[in-house]
XYZ file of C-alpha atoms in Angstrom:
576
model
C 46.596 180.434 41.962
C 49.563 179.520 39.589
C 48.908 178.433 36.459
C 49.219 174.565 37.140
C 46.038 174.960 39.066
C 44.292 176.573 36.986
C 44.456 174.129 34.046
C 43.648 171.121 36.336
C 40.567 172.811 36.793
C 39.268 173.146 33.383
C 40.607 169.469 32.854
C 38.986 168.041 35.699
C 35.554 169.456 34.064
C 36.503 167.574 30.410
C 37.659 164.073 32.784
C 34.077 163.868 34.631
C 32.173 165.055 31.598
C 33.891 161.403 29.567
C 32.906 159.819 33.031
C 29.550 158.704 31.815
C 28.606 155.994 34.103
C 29.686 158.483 37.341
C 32.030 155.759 38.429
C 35.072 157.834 38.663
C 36.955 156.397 35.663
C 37.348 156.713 31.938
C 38.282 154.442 28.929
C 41.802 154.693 27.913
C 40.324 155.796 24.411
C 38.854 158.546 25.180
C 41.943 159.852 27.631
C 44.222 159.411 24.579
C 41.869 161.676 22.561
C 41.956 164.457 25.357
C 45.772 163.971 25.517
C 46.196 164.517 21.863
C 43.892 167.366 21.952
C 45.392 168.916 25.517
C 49.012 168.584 23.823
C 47.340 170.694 20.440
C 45.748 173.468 22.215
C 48.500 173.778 24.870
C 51.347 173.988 21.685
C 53.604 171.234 23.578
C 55.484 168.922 20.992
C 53.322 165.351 20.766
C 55.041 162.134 21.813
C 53.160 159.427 20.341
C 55.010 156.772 21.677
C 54.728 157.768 25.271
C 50.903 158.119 24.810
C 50.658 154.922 22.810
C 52.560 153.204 25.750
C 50.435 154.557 28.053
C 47.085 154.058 27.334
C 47.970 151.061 25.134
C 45.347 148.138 25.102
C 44.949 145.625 27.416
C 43.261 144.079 30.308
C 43.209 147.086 32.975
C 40.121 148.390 31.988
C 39.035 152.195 32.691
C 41.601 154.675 34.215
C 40.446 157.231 37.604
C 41.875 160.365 38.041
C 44.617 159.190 39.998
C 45.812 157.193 37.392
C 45.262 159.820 34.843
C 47.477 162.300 37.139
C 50.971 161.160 36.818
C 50.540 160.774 33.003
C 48.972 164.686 33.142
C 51.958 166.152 35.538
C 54.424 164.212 33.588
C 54.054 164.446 30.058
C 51.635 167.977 29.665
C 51.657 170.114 32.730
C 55.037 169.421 33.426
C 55.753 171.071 30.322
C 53.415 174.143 29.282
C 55.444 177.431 29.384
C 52.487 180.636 30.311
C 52.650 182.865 27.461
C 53.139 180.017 24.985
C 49.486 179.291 24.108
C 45.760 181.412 24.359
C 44.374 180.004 27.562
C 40.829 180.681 25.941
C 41.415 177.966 23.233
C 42.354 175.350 26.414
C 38.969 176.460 27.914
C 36.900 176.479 25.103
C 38.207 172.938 24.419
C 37.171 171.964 28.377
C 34.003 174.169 28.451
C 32.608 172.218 24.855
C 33.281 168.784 26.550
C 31.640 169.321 29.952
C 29.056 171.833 27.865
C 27.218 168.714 25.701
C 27.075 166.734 29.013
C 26.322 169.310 31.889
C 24.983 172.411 30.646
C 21.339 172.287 29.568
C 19.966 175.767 28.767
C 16.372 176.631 27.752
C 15.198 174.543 24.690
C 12.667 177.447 23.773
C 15.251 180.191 23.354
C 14.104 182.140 26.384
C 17.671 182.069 27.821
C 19.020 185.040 29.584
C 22.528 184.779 28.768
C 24.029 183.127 25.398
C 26.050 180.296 24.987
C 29.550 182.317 24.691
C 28.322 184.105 27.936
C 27.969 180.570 29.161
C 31.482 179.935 28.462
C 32.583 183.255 29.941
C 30.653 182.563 33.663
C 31.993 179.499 33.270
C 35.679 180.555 33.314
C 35.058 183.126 35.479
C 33.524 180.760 38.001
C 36.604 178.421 37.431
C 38.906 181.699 38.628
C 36.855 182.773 41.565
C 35.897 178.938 43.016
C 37.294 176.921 45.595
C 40.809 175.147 45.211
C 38.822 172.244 46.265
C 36.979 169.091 43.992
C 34.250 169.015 43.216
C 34.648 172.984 42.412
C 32.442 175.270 43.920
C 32.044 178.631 44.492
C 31.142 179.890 47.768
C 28.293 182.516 48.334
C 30.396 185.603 49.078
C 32.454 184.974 45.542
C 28.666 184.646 43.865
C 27.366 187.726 45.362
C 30.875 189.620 44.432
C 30.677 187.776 40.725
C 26.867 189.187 40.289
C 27.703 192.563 41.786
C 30.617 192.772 39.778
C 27.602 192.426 36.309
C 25.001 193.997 37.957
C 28.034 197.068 38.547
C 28.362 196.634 34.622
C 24.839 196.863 34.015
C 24.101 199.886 36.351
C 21.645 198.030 38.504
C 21.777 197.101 41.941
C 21.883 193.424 43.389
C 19.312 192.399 45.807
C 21.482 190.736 47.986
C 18.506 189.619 50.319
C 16.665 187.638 47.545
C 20.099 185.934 46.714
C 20.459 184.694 50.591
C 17.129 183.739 50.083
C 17.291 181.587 47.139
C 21.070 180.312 48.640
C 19.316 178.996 51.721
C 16.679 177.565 49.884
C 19.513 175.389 47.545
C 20.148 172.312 49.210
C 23.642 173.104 48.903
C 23.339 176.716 48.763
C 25.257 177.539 52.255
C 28.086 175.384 51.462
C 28.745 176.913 47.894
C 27.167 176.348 44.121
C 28.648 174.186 41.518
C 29.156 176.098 38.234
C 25.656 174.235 36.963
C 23.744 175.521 39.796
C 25.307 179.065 39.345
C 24.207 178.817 35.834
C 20.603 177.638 36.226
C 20.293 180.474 38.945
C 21.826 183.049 36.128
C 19.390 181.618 33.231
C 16.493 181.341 35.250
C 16.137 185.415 35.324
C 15.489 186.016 39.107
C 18.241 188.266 39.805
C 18.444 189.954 36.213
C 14.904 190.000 35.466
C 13.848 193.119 32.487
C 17.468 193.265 31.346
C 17.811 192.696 27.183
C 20.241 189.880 26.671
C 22.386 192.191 24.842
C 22.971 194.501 27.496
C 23.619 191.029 29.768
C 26.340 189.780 27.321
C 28.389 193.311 27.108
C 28.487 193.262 31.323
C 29.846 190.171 31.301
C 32.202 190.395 28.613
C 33.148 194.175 30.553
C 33.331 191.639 33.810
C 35.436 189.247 31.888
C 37.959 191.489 29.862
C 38.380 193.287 33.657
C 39.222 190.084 35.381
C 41.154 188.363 32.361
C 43.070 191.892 32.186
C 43.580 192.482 28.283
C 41.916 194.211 25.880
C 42.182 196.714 22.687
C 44.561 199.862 22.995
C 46.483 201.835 20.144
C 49.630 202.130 20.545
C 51.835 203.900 18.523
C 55.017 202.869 16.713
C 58.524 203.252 17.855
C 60.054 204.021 14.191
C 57.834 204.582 12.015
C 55.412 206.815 14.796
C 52.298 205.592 13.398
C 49.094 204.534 15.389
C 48.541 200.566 15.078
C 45.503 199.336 17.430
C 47.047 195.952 18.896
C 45.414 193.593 21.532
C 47.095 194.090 25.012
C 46.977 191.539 27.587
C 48.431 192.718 30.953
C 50.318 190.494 33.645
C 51.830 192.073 36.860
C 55.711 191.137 34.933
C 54.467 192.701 31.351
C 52.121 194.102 29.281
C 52.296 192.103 26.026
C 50.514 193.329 22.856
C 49.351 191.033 19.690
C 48.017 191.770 16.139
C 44.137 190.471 17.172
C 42.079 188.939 19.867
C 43.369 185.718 18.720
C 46.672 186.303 19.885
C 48.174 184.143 17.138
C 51.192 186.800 16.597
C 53.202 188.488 19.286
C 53.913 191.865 18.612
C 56.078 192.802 21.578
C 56.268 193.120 25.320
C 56.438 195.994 27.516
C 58.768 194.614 30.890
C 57.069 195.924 34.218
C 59.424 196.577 37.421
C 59.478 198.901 40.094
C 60.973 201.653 38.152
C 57.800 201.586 35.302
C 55.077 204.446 36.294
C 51.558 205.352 33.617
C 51.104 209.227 32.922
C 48.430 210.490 31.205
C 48.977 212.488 28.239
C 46.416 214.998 26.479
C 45.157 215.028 23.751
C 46.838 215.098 19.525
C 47.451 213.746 16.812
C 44.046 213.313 16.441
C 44.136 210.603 19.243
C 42.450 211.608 22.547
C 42.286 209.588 25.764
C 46.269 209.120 25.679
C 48.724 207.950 28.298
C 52.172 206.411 27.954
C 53.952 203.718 30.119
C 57.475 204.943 31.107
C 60.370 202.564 31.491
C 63.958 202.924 32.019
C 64.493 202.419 28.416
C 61.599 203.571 26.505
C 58.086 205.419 26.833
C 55.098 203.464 25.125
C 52.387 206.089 23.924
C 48.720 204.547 23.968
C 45.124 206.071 23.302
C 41.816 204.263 24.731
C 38.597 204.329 22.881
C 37.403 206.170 25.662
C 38.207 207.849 29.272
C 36.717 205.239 31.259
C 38.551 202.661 29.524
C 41.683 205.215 30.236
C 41.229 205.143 33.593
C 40.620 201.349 33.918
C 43.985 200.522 31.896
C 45.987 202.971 33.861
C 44.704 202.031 37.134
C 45.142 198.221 35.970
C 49.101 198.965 35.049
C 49.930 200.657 38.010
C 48.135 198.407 40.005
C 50.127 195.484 38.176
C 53.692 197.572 38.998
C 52.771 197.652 42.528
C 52.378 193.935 42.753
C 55.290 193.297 40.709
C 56.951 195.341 43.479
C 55.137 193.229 46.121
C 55.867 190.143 44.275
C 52.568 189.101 43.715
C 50.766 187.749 40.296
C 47.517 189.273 40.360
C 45.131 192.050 41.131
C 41.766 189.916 41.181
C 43.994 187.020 42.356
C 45.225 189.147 44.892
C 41.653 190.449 45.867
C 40.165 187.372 45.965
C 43.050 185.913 48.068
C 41.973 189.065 50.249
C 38.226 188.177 50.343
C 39.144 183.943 51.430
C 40.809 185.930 54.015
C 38.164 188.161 55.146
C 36.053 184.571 55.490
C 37.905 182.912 56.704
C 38.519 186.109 59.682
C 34.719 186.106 60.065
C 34.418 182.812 60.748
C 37.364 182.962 62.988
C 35.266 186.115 64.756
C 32.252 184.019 64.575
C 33.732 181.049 66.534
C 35.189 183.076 69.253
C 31.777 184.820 69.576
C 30.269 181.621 70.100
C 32.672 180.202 72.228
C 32.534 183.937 74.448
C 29.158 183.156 74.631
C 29.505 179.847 76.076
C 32.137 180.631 78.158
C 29.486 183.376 79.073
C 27.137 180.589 79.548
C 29.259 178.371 81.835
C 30.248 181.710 83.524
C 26.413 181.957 84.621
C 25.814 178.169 85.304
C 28.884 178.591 87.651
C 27.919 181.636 89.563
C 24.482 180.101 89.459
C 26.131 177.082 91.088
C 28.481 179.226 93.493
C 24.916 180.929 94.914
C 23.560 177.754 95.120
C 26.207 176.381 96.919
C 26.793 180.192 99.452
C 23.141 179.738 100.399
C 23.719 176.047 101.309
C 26.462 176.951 102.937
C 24.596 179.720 104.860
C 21.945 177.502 106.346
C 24.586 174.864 107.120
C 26.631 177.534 109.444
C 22.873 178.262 110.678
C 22.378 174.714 111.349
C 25.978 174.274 112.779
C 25.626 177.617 115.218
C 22.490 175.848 116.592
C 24.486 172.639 117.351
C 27.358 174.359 118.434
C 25.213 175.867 121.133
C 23.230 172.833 121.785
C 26.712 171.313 122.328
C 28.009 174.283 124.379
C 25.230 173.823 126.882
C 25.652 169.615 127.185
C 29.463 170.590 127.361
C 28.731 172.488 130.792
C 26.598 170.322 131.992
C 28.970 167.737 131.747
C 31.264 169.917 133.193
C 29.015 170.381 136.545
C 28.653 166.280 136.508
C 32.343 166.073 136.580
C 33.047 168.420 139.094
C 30.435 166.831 141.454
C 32.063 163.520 140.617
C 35.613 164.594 141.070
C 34.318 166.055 144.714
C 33.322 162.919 145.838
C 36.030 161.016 144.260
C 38.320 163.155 146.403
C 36.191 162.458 149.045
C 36.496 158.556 148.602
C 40.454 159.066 148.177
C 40.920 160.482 151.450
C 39.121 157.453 152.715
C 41.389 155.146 150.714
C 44.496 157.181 151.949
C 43.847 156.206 155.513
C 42.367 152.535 154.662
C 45.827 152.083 152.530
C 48.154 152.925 155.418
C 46.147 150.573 157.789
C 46.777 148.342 154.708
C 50.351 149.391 154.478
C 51.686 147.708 157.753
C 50.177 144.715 156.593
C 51.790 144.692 153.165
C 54.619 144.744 155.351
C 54.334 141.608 157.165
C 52.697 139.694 153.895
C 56.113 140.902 151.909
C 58.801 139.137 154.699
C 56.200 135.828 154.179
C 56.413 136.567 150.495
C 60.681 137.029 150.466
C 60.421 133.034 152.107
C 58.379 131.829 150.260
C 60.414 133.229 147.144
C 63.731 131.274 148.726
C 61.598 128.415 148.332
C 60.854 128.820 144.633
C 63.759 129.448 143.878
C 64.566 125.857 144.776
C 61.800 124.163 143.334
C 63.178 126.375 140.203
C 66.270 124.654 139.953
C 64.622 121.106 140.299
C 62.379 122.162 137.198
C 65.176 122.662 135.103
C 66.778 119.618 135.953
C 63.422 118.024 134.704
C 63.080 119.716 132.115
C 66.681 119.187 130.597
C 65.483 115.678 130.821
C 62.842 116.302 128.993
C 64.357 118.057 126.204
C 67.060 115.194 126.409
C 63.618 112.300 125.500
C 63.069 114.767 122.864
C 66.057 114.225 120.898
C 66.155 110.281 121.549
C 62.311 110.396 120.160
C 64.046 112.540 117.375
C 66.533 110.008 116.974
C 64.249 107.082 116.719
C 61.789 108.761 114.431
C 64.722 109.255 111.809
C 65.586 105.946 112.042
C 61.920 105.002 111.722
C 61.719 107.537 108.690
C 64.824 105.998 107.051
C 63.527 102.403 107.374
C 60.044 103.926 105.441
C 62.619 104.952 103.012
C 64.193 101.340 102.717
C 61.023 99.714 103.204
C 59.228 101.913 100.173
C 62.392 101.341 98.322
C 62.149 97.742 98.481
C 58.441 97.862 97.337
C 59.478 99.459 94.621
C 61.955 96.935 93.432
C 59.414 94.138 94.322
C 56.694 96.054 92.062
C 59.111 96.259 89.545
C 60.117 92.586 89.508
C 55.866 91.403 89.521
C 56.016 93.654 86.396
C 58.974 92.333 85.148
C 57.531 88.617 85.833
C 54.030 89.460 84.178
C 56.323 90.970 81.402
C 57.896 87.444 81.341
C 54.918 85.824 81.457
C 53.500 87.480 78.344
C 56.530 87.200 76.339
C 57.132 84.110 77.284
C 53.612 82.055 76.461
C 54.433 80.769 73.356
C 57.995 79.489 74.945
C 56.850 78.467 78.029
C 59.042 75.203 77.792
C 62.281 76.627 77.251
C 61.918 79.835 79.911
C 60.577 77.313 82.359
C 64.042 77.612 84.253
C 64.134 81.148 84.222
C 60.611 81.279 85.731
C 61.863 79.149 88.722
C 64.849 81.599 89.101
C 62.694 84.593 89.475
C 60.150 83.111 91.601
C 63.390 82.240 94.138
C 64.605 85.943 93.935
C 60.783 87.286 94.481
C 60.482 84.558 97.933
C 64.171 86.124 98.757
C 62.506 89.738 98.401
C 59.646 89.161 100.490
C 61.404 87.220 102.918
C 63.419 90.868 102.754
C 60.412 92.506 102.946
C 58.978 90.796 106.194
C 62.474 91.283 107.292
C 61.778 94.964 106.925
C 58.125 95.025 108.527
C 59.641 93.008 111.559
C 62.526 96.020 112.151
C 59.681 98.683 111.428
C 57.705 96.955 113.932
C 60.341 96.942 116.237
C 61.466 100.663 115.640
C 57.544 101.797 116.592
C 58.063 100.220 119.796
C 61.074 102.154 120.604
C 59.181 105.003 119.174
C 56.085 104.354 121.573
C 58.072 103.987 124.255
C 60.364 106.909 123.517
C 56.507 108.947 123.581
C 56.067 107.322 126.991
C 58.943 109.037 128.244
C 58.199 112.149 126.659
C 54.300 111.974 128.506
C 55.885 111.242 131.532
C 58.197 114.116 131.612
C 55.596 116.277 130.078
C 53.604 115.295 133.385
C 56.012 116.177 135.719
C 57.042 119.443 134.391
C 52.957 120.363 134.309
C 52.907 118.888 138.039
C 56.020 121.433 139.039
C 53.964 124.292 137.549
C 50.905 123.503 139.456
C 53.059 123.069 142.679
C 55.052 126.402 141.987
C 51.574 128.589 140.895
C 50.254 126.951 144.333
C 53.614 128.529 145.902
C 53.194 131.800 144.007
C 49.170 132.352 145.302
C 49.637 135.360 147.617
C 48.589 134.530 151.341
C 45.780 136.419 152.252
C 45.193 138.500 155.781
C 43.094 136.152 157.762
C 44.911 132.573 157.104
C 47.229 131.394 158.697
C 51.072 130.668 158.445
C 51.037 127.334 160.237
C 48.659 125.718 157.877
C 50.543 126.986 154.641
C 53.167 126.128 155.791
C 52.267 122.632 156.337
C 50.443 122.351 153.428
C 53.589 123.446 151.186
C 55.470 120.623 152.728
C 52.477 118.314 152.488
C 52.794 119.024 148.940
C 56.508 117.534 148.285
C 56.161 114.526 149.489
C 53.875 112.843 146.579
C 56.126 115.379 144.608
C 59.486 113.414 145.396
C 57.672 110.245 145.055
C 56.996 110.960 141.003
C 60.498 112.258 140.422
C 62.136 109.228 141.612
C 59.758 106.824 140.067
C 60.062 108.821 136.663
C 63.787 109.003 137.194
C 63.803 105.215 137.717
């Protein structure tokens, strides 16, 4: 978490605690205020006219977050160098705006933890939530956060009555605001016969430890006297100021890869001693005590190994570890559950696939038993056939000697059929002399009926013009009411050209008239060819009727020549 983040988190606290209607926005007024103070605690030079412009007067009304943003990025975050002001004046100033709104201790007095210790959670909460708004801090960071006191405290956290009291929160599973974390802490359950004092030193221990600074003395380069200064520790230095306040920076011990921590024994009258070693100079410090020894060397070399790793934080760092963790286990947790409904489906299927095998099994059951049902109709079939073939073979021989009895006279039917195909032959060749006239009347009726077609055309044409002139002449009529002396002429002049038009006209009917004649008798023709050519075919099917064994050849052949003589008679009448 970089530094940028961290301060939007305290100031989105002091934005919704001016948000008093909940609506998302706040008066210009009050954001000018919270610049002014923001630019104070943070030590960045004011620029009155920029935040005069910008939350000057007018018609806009409230401003939301988002409008509040580039203002914030531009003209204060944009600009705050770490190091440069105490972070726990920019959090006090956050925590006693959202405080008077949000946080409502116990009006008796029977609070467990003080209002400084208020403030502390509080900023403690702010490190360890979510980087998500609203803020909140999920349950495995509250049960490490009350471990962490209850550590301080000597006593052990009953981690079952906090899942408890989570699952009973309406919001408990998905994470606690810093309210609900503090209502939970003041309300005693988990830290229930523990003196407030002994509650305030944990979580100032918890704080200092996370926050990373605290009293040391250190003694002087020149003058080799002990001075106690207030150290704060950052994974690129270990600075050191005259108080708590950090008002006035004493120095700055540079961490790198080539810093280590030795602990020194005891004189001078100072025990618990160590020095920091650098490639320029070794920094002799005592602690008040071992433990605190131990914590601040751990905490240095622990701060040169991320400086080596590149990294800002230890608790950063560990909690970074711990999102990780969750985020693993709930990675482990899905694939469990998906295993175990792949396991699931795995069961339906083979569940299915039995199903479905014993199905199968009584269908092959069912399909032997038809198979031999149709094995059995199969050979008796067989047997029918081979009794039928028998006496179909049988019958052939029969045939065989009826068909050469048959044979010889085949024989003398095909020399009567080679005449009588000389003779069709002939009748052939008179057929398509008739029916070249035929095709001949086709094209005169052809002929006619485009003549008739192009008279229609004329004779529609002229009906046109003849409509068009009775318009024309009711036209005339109209116009021509109020002048009906002086168009009288004209009048008499059209009425001449319509008596020429429909003396045209019955011209026309009397050539249509006579073209449908020629057409009807052009038909005539075509009927009367169309009868003889169905008369040939008659005659030549007669011819083509295969003479059977018992008649005779006398009579056919009379009756064939019988037949030509009304024959000839048509031709020539149609040909006349």
């Amino acid at each position: 978490m970089d530094l940028r983040a961290e301060l939007l988190k305290s100031i989105w606290y002091a934005f919704t605690a001016l948000d008093v209607e909940k609506s998302g926005k706040v008066s210009k007024s009050q954001l000018k205020v919270l610049s002014h103070n923001l630019y104070t605690v943070l030590c960045i030079p004011h620029d009155p006219v920029a935040l005069e412009e910008h939350f000057r007067d007018d018609d806009d009304g409230p401003v939301s977050s988002q409008g509040y943003m580039p203002y914030l990025n531009k003209y204060i975050l944009d600009k705050v160098e770490e190091g440069a002001f105490v972070k726990e004046d920019f959090d006090e100033l956050c925590w006693t705006l959202t405080a008077k709104k949000n946080y409502k201790p116990d009006r008796n007095g029977n609070s467990v933890i003080s209002h400084q210790d208020a403030f502390k959670l509080w900023c403690l909460f702010n490190f360890l939530s979510e980087d998500k708004y609203p803020l909140v801090m999920v349950p495995d960071e509250v049960e490490y956060l009350l471990k962490k006191i209850c550590t301080a405290m000597n006593v052990e956290l009953n981690s079952c009555e906090l899942d408890d009291y989570l699952s009973q929160e309406p919001q408990g599973q998905g994470g606690l605001t810093v309210w609900q974390f503090l209502d939970m802490v003041n309300s005693g359950r988990f830290l229930r016969g523990i003196e407030q004092e002994a509650i305030s030193m944990a979580v100032e221990e918890v704080y200092q430890e996370v926050i990373e600074d605290g009293y040391l003395w250190k003694k002087g380069q020149l003058r080799r006297n002990w001075s106690e200064r207030w150290f704060m520790l950052k994974p690129s230095a270990l600075s050191y100021y005259m108080s708590e306040e950090r008002k006035e920076k004493k120095g700055s011990i540079v961490l790198d890869k080539h810093c280590c921590v030795e602990v020194l024994p005891d004189r001078d009258g100072k025990r618990c001693m160590f020095c920091v070693k650098t490639s320029n100079r070794t920094y002799e410090m005592s602690a008040s005590d071992t433990r605190q020894r131990q914590e601040w060397t751990l905490a240095i070399q622990t701060a040169i190994r991320l400086q080596a790793e590149g990294k800002k934080s230890l608790h950063k760092d560990l909690k970074q570890k711990r999102r990780e963790q969750r985020e693993q286990r709930e990675q482990r947790k899905a694939a469990k559950e998906e295993e175990t409904q792949r396991l699931k489906q795995l069961q339906e299927e083979k569940e299915r696939k039995l199903q479905e095998l014993e199905l199968l099994k009584e269908a092959q059951r069912q399909a032997e038993i038809l198979l031999q049902e149709e094995e059995q109709r199969r050979r008796q079939q067989h047997e029918e056939m081979q009794r039928t073939l028998e006496i179909q073979l049988r019958e052939a021989e029969q045939a065989r000697a009826s068909m050469q009895a048959e044979m010889v006279l085949k024989e003398a039917e095909a020399e009567r059929q080679r005449k009588r195909i000389l003779e069709l032959e002939d009748m052939q060749e008179r057929l398509q002399e008739a029916l070249q006239q035929e095709v001949k009347a086709r094209q005169d009726e052809e002929a006619v009926r485009y003549a008739q077609a192009r008279l229609l055309a004329e004779e529609e044409e002229k009906l046109k013009q003849l409509m068009k002139l009775k318009e024309e002449q009711e036209e005339y009529i109209i116009k021509t009411q109020r002048e009906k002396q002086v168009l009288k002429q004209e009048m008499e002049n059209k009425n001449k050209c319509l008596e020429e038009a429909q003396k045209q006209l019955e011209e026309v009917r009397v050539n249509r008239q006579r073209v449908d004649q020629d057409v009807m008798a052009a038909q005539r023709k075509l009927r009367q060819a169309s009868t003889n050519v169905k008369h040939w075919n008659v005659q030549m099917n007669r011819l083509m009727h295969p003479i059977g064994p018992g008649d005779k050849r006398t009579n056919v052949s009379g009756g064939i020549f019988a037949g030509y003589q009304p024959l000839l008679s048509r031709r020539d009448s149609s040909l006349k």
